[in-house]
PDB file of C-alpha atoms in Angstrom:
ATOM      1  CA  MET A  12     -93.771  35.980 141.504  1.00  0.00           C
ATOM      2  CA  ASN A  13     -95.768  38.892 141.556  1.00  0.00           C
ATOM      3  CA  SER A  14     -97.740  40.601 138.688  1.00  0.00           C
ATOM      4  CA  GLU A  15     -96.337  43.751 139.358  1.00  0.00           C
ATOM      5  CA  VAL A  16     -92.988  43.131 138.005  1.00  0.00           C
ATOM      6  CA  THR A  17     -94.544  43.848 134.668  1.00  0.00           C
ATOM      7  CA  GLN A  18     -95.093  47.233 135.602  1.00  0.00           C
ATOM      8  CA  TYR A  19     -91.194  48.300 135.366  1.00  0.00           C
ATOM      9  CA  PRO A  20     -89.429  48.721 132.064  1.00  0.00           C
ATOM     10  CA  ILE A  21     -86.044  47.212 133.240  1.00  0.00           C
ATOM     11  CA  VAL A  22     -86.715  43.897 134.555  1.00  0.00           C
ATOM     12  CA  ILE A  23     -82.726  41.387 135.532  1.00  0.00           C
ATOM     13  CA  GLU A  24     -82.818  38.049 137.539  1.00  0.00           C
ATOM     14  CA  GLN A  25     -79.866  36.520 139.159  1.00  0.00           C
ATOM     15  CA  GLN A  26     -78.711  33.836 141.431  1.00  0.00           C
ATOM     16  CA  VAL A  27     -78.389  35.056 145.059  1.00  0.00           C
ATOM     17  CA  VAL A  28     -74.646  33.917 145.381  1.00  0.00           C
ATOM     18  CA  TRP A  29     -73.393  31.811 148.880  1.00  0.00           C
ATOM     19  CA  GLY A  30     -71.052  35.019 149.253  1.00  0.00           C
ATOM     20  CA  ASP A  31     -73.473  37.959 149.586  1.00  0.00           C
ATOM     21  CA  MET A  32     -74.312  36.217 153.263  1.00  0.00           C
ATOM     22  CA  ASP A  33     -73.001  37.382 155.944  1.00  0.00           C
ATOM     23  CA  ALA A  34     -72.781  35.769 159.696  1.00  0.00           C
ATOM     24  CA  PHE A  35     -76.569  36.143 160.030  1.00  0.00           C
ATOM     25  CA  GLN A  36     -76.877  33.372 157.122  1.00  0.00           C
ATOM     26  CA  HIS A  37     -78.770  36.158 155.301  1.00  0.00           C
ATOM     27  CA  VAL A  38     -77.761  38.359 152.374  1.00  0.00           C
ATOM     28  CA  ASN A  39     -76.297  41.298 153.841  1.00  0.00           C
ATOM     29  CA  ASN A  40     -77.532  44.542 153.855  1.00  0.00           C
ATOM     30  CA  SER A  41     -75.015  46.279 152.277  1.00  0.00           C
ATOM     31  CA  VAL A  42     -75.927  43.363 148.698  1.00  0.00           C
ATOM     32  CA  TYR A  43     -79.237  44.784 148.169  1.00  0.00           C
ATOM     33  CA  PHE A  44     -77.648  48.354 147.093  1.00  0.00           C
ATOM     34  CA  ARG A  45     -75.556  46.255 144.208  1.00  0.00           C
ATOM     35  CA  TYR A  46     -78.173  44.638 143.036  1.00  0.00           C
ATOM     36  CA  PHE A  47     -80.370  48.612 142.577  1.00  0.00           C
ATOM     37  CA  GLU A  48     -77.081  49.530 141.103  1.00  0.00           C
ATOM     38  CA  ASP A  49     -77.284  46.229 138.580  1.00  0.00           C
ATOM     39  CA  ALA A  50     -80.469  47.170 137.684  1.00  0.00           C
ATOM     40  CA  ARG A  51     -80.007  50.942 137.151  1.00  0.00           C
ATOM     41  CA  MET A  52     -77.136  50.322 134.884  1.00  0.00           C
ATOM     42  CA  ALA A  53     -78.988  47.464 132.376  1.00  0.00           C
ATOM     43  CA  TYR A  54     -81.777  50.585 132.838  1.00  0.00           C
ATOM     44  CA  PHE A  55     -79.036  53.291 131.825  1.00  0.00           C
ATOM     45  CA  GLU A  56     -77.985  51.269 128.809  1.00  0.00           C
ATOM     46  CA  ARG A  57     -81.246  50.543 127.273  1.00  0.00           C
ATOM     47  CA  ALA A  58     -81.659  54.560 127.610  1.00  0.00           C
ATOM     48  CA  GLN A  59     -77.844  55.408 125.887  1.00  0.00           C
ATOM     49  CA  VAL A  60     -77.148  57.002 128.685  1.00  0.00           C
ATOM     50  CA  MET A  61     -73.769  55.713 129.503  1.00  0.00           C
ATOM     51  CA  GLN A  62     -72.870  55.747 125.586  1.00  0.00           C
ATOM     52  CA  TRP A  63     -73.980  59.836 126.043  1.00  0.00           C
ATOM     53  CA  MET A  64     -71.582  60.173 128.612  1.00  0.00           C
ATOM     54  CA  LYS A  65     -69.141  58.564 126.867  1.00  0.00           C
ATOM     55  CA  GLU A  66     -69.339  61.279 124.562  1.00  0.00           C
ATOM     56  CA  HIS A  67     -69.994  64.145 126.222  1.00  0.00           C
ATOM     57  CA  SER A  68     -68.652  64.234 129.993  1.00  0.00           C
ATOM     58  CA  LYS A  69     -72.151  64.414 131.566  1.00  0.00           C
ATOM     59  CA  GLY A  70     -74.289  62.033 132.926  1.00  0.00           C
ATOM     60  CA  PRO A  71     -75.525  60.270 135.878  1.00  0.00           C
ATOM     61  CA  ILE A  72     -74.158  60.359 139.603  1.00  0.00           C
ATOM     62  CA  LEU A  73     -75.881  58.953 142.725  1.00  0.00           C
ATOM     63  CA  GLY A  74     -77.033  61.608 145.111  1.00  0.00           C
ATOM     64  CA  SER A  75     -79.094  59.447 147.194  1.00  0.00           C
ATOM     65  CA  THR A  76     -80.291  55.886 148.023  1.00  0.00           C
ATOM     66  CA  GLN A  77     -82.066  53.960 150.547  1.00  0.00           C
ATOM     67  CA  CYS A  78     -83.951  50.671 150.956  1.00  0.00           C
ATOM     68  CA  ARG A  79     -86.237  48.748 152.418  1.00  0.00           C
ATOM     69  CA  PHE A  80     -85.727  45.379 153.871  1.00  0.00           C
ATOM     70  CA  ARG A  81     -88.910  43.100 153.405  1.00  0.00           C
ATOM     71  CA  ALA A  82     -88.014  39.586 153.762  1.00  0.00           C
ATOM     72  CA  PRO A  83     -84.604  37.895 154.201  1.00  0.00           C
ATOM     73  CA  LEU A  84     -82.833  36.181 151.175  1.00  0.00           C
ATOM     74  CA  THR A  85     -81.217  33.626 151.616  1.00  0.00           C
ATOM     75  CA  TYR A  86     -78.563  31.361 149.037  1.00  0.00           C
ATOM     76  CA  PRO A  87     -79.939  28.836 147.174  1.00  0.00           C
ATOM     77  CA  ASP A  88     -82.010  31.685 145.520  1.00  0.00           C
ATOM     78  CA  ARG A  89     -83.121  32.975 142.243  1.00  0.00           C
ATOM     79  CA  ILE A  90     -84.324  37.209 142.345  1.00  0.00           C
ATOM     80  CA  THR A  91     -85.723  39.608 139.937  1.00  0.00           C
ATOM     81  CA  ILE A  92     -85.101  43.185 140.047  1.00  0.00           C
ATOM     82  CA  GLY A  93     -86.950  45.880 138.648  1.00  0.00           C
ATOM     83  CA  ALA A  94     -86.301  49.567 137.907  1.00  0.00           C
ATOM     84  CA  ARG A  95     -88.360  52.090 136.826  1.00  0.00           C
ATOM     85  CA  ILE A  96     -87.561  55.802 137.151  1.00  0.00           C
ATOM     86  CA  GLU A  97     -91.160  57.579 139.076  1.00  0.00           C
ATOM     87  CA  SER A  98     -90.014  61.384 138.372  1.00  0.00           C
ATOM     88  CA  MET A  99     -87.931  63.492 136.809  1.00  0.00           C
ATOM     89  CA  GLY A 100     -86.776  67.515 137.217  1.00  0.00           C
ATOM     90  CA  GLN A 101     -84.526  69.656 135.246  1.00  0.00           C
ATOM     91  CA  ASP A 102     -81.223  68.042 136.829  1.00  0.00           C
ATOM     92  CA  ARG A 103     -82.495  64.689 138.865  1.00  0.00           C
ATOM     93  CA  PHE A 104     -84.179  62.355 138.910  1.00  0.00           C
ATOM     94  CA  VAL A 105     -86.032  59.673 141.253  1.00  0.00           C
ATOM     95  CA  MET A 106     -85.571  55.532 140.482  1.00  0.00           C
ATOM     96  CA  LYS A 107     -87.368  52.957 141.734  1.00  0.00           C
ATOM     97  CA  TYR A 108     -86.276  49.631 142.888  1.00  0.00           C
ATOM     98  CA  ARG A 109     -87.688  45.846 143.573  1.00  0.00           C
ATOM     99  CA  VAL A 110     -86.542  42.908 144.461  1.00  0.00           C
ATOM    100  CA  TRP A 111     -88.501  39.843 144.783  1.00  0.00           C
ATOM    101  CA  SER A 112     -87.942  36.191 145.847  1.00  0.00           C
ATOM    102  CA  GLU A 113     -87.899  33.695 143.697  1.00  0.00           C
ATOM    103  CA  LYS A 114     -87.931  30.917 146.352  1.00  0.00           C
ATOM    104  CA  LEU A 115     -89.692  33.086 149.132  1.00  0.00           C
ATOM    105  CA  ASP A 116     -91.580  33.836 146.008  1.00  0.00           C
ATOM    106  CA  CYS A 117     -92.534  37.973 147.907  1.00  0.00           C
ATOM    107  CA  LEU A 118     -90.620  41.475 147.563  1.00  0.00           C
ATOM    108  CA  ALA A 119     -87.239  41.166 149.455  1.00  0.00           C
ATOM    109  CA  ALA A 120     -86.612  44.708 148.729  1.00  0.00           C
ATOM    110  CA  GLU A 121     -87.966  47.888 147.905  1.00  0.00           C
ATOM    111  CA  GLY A 122     -86.092  50.938 147.150  1.00  0.00           C
ATOM    112  CA  GLU A 123     -85.354  54.616 145.107  1.00  0.00           C
ATOM    113  CA  GLY A 124     -82.128  56.577 143.791  1.00  0.00           C
ATOM    114  CA  VAL A 125     -82.167  60.115 143.735  1.00  0.00           C
ATOM    115  CA  ILE A 126     -79.599  60.508 140.045  1.00  0.00           C
ATOM    116  CA  VAL A 127     -78.191  64.144 139.467  1.00  0.00           C
ATOM    117  CA  TYR A 128     -77.100  64.491 136.387  1.00  0.00           C
ATOM    118  CA  PHE A 129     -73.255  65.780 136.442  1.00  0.00           C
ATOM    119  CA  ASP A 130     -70.850  67.581 134.129  1.00  0.00           C
ATOM    120  CA  TYR A 131     -67.418  65.254 134.620  1.00  0.00           C
ATOM    121  CA  GLU A 132     -65.491  68.330 132.911  1.00  0.00           C
ATOM    122  CA  VAL A 133     -66.767  70.804 135.015  1.00  0.00           C
ATOM    123  CA  GLY A 134     -67.507  69.211 138.023  1.00  0.00           C
ATOM    124  CA  ALA A 135     -71.083  70.212 138.657  1.00  0.00           C
ATOM    125  CA  LYS A 136     -74.258  69.478 138.274  1.00  0.00           C
ATOM    126  CA  CYS A 137     -76.248  69.506 135.127  1.00  0.00           C
ATOM    127  CA  THR A 138     -79.608  70.194 133.422  1.00  0.00           C
ATOM    128  CA  ILE A 139     -80.289  66.394 131.585  1.00  0.00           C
ATOM    129  CA  PRO A 140     -79.929  66.589 127.935  1.00  0.00           C
ATOM    130  CA  ASP A 141     -83.419  66.274 126.025  1.00  0.00           C
ATOM    131  CA  SER A 142     -82.637  63.504 124.164  1.00  0.00           C
ATOM    132  CA  ILE A 143     -81.736  61.523 127.518  1.00  0.00           C
ATOM    133  CA  ARG A 144     -85.050  63.079 128.677  1.00  0.00           C
ATOM    134  CA  ALA A 145     -87.441  61.075 125.289  1.00  0.00           C
ATOM    135  CA  MET A 146     -85.277  58.348 125.755  1.00  0.00           C
ATOM    136  CA  ILE A 147     -86.158  57.614 129.375  1.00  0.00           C
ATOM    137  CA  VAL A 148     -89.464  59.128 128.895  1.00  0.00           C
ATOM    138  CA  ASP A 149     -89.141  56.102 125.680  1.00  0.00           C
ATOM    139  CA  VAL A 150     -88.083  53.022 128.149  1.00  0.00           C
ATOM    140  CA  GLU A 151     -91.228  54.229 130.343  1.00  0.00           C
ATOM    141  CA  GLN A 152     -93.496  54.120 128.300  1.00  0.00           C
ATOM    142  CA  SER A 153     -92.755  50.605 127.031  1.00  0.00           C
ATOM    143  CA  VAL A 154     -94.647  49.421 130.093  1.00  0.00           C
ATOM    144  CA  GLY A 155     -97.572  52.167 130.164  1.00  0.00           C
ATOM    145  CA  HIS A 156     -95.473  54.226 132.758  1.00  0.00           C
ATOM    146  CA  SER A 157     -95.912  57.865 133.009  1.00  0.00           C
ATOM    147  CA  ILE A 158     -93.459  59.695 134.499  1.00  0.00           C
ATOM    148  CA  ASP A 159     -94.217  62.588 136.598  1.00  0.00           C
ATOM    149  CA  GLN A 160     -92.224  65.999 135.352  1.00  0.00           C
ATOM    150  CA  GLU A 161     -91.357  68.077 138.198  1.00  0.00           C
TER     151      GLU A 161
END
């Protein structure tokens, strides 16, 4: 496993599932976005984003996402997924993802998502709350990573 994984404050491991493979005998491209989502949700739980959202009806919404496929995953395999936040503006942040394959011993995919803070009561974007901003900074500092502030 690449030592780069230590640069990610959120790291989860999971098995590649047989049903995620497609007719071309590798994991379907859409599944990688679920891997990203799994890591994103683990990040949000650690930073208490979901709890804050439950109490205040303000939280994240995915604005855009992308993936660069590096190596085809196949069943069976165990993958490691890392997530971190690269930059944060007033109402959004950019989260980076990496997926490593144990079987192939390499980076299988990398991606990013732009997450916008959203007021679900009024249906419009809003400023990231200071308490959430502070939690995100703490999560990133746990691995010595600092966020670019826009």
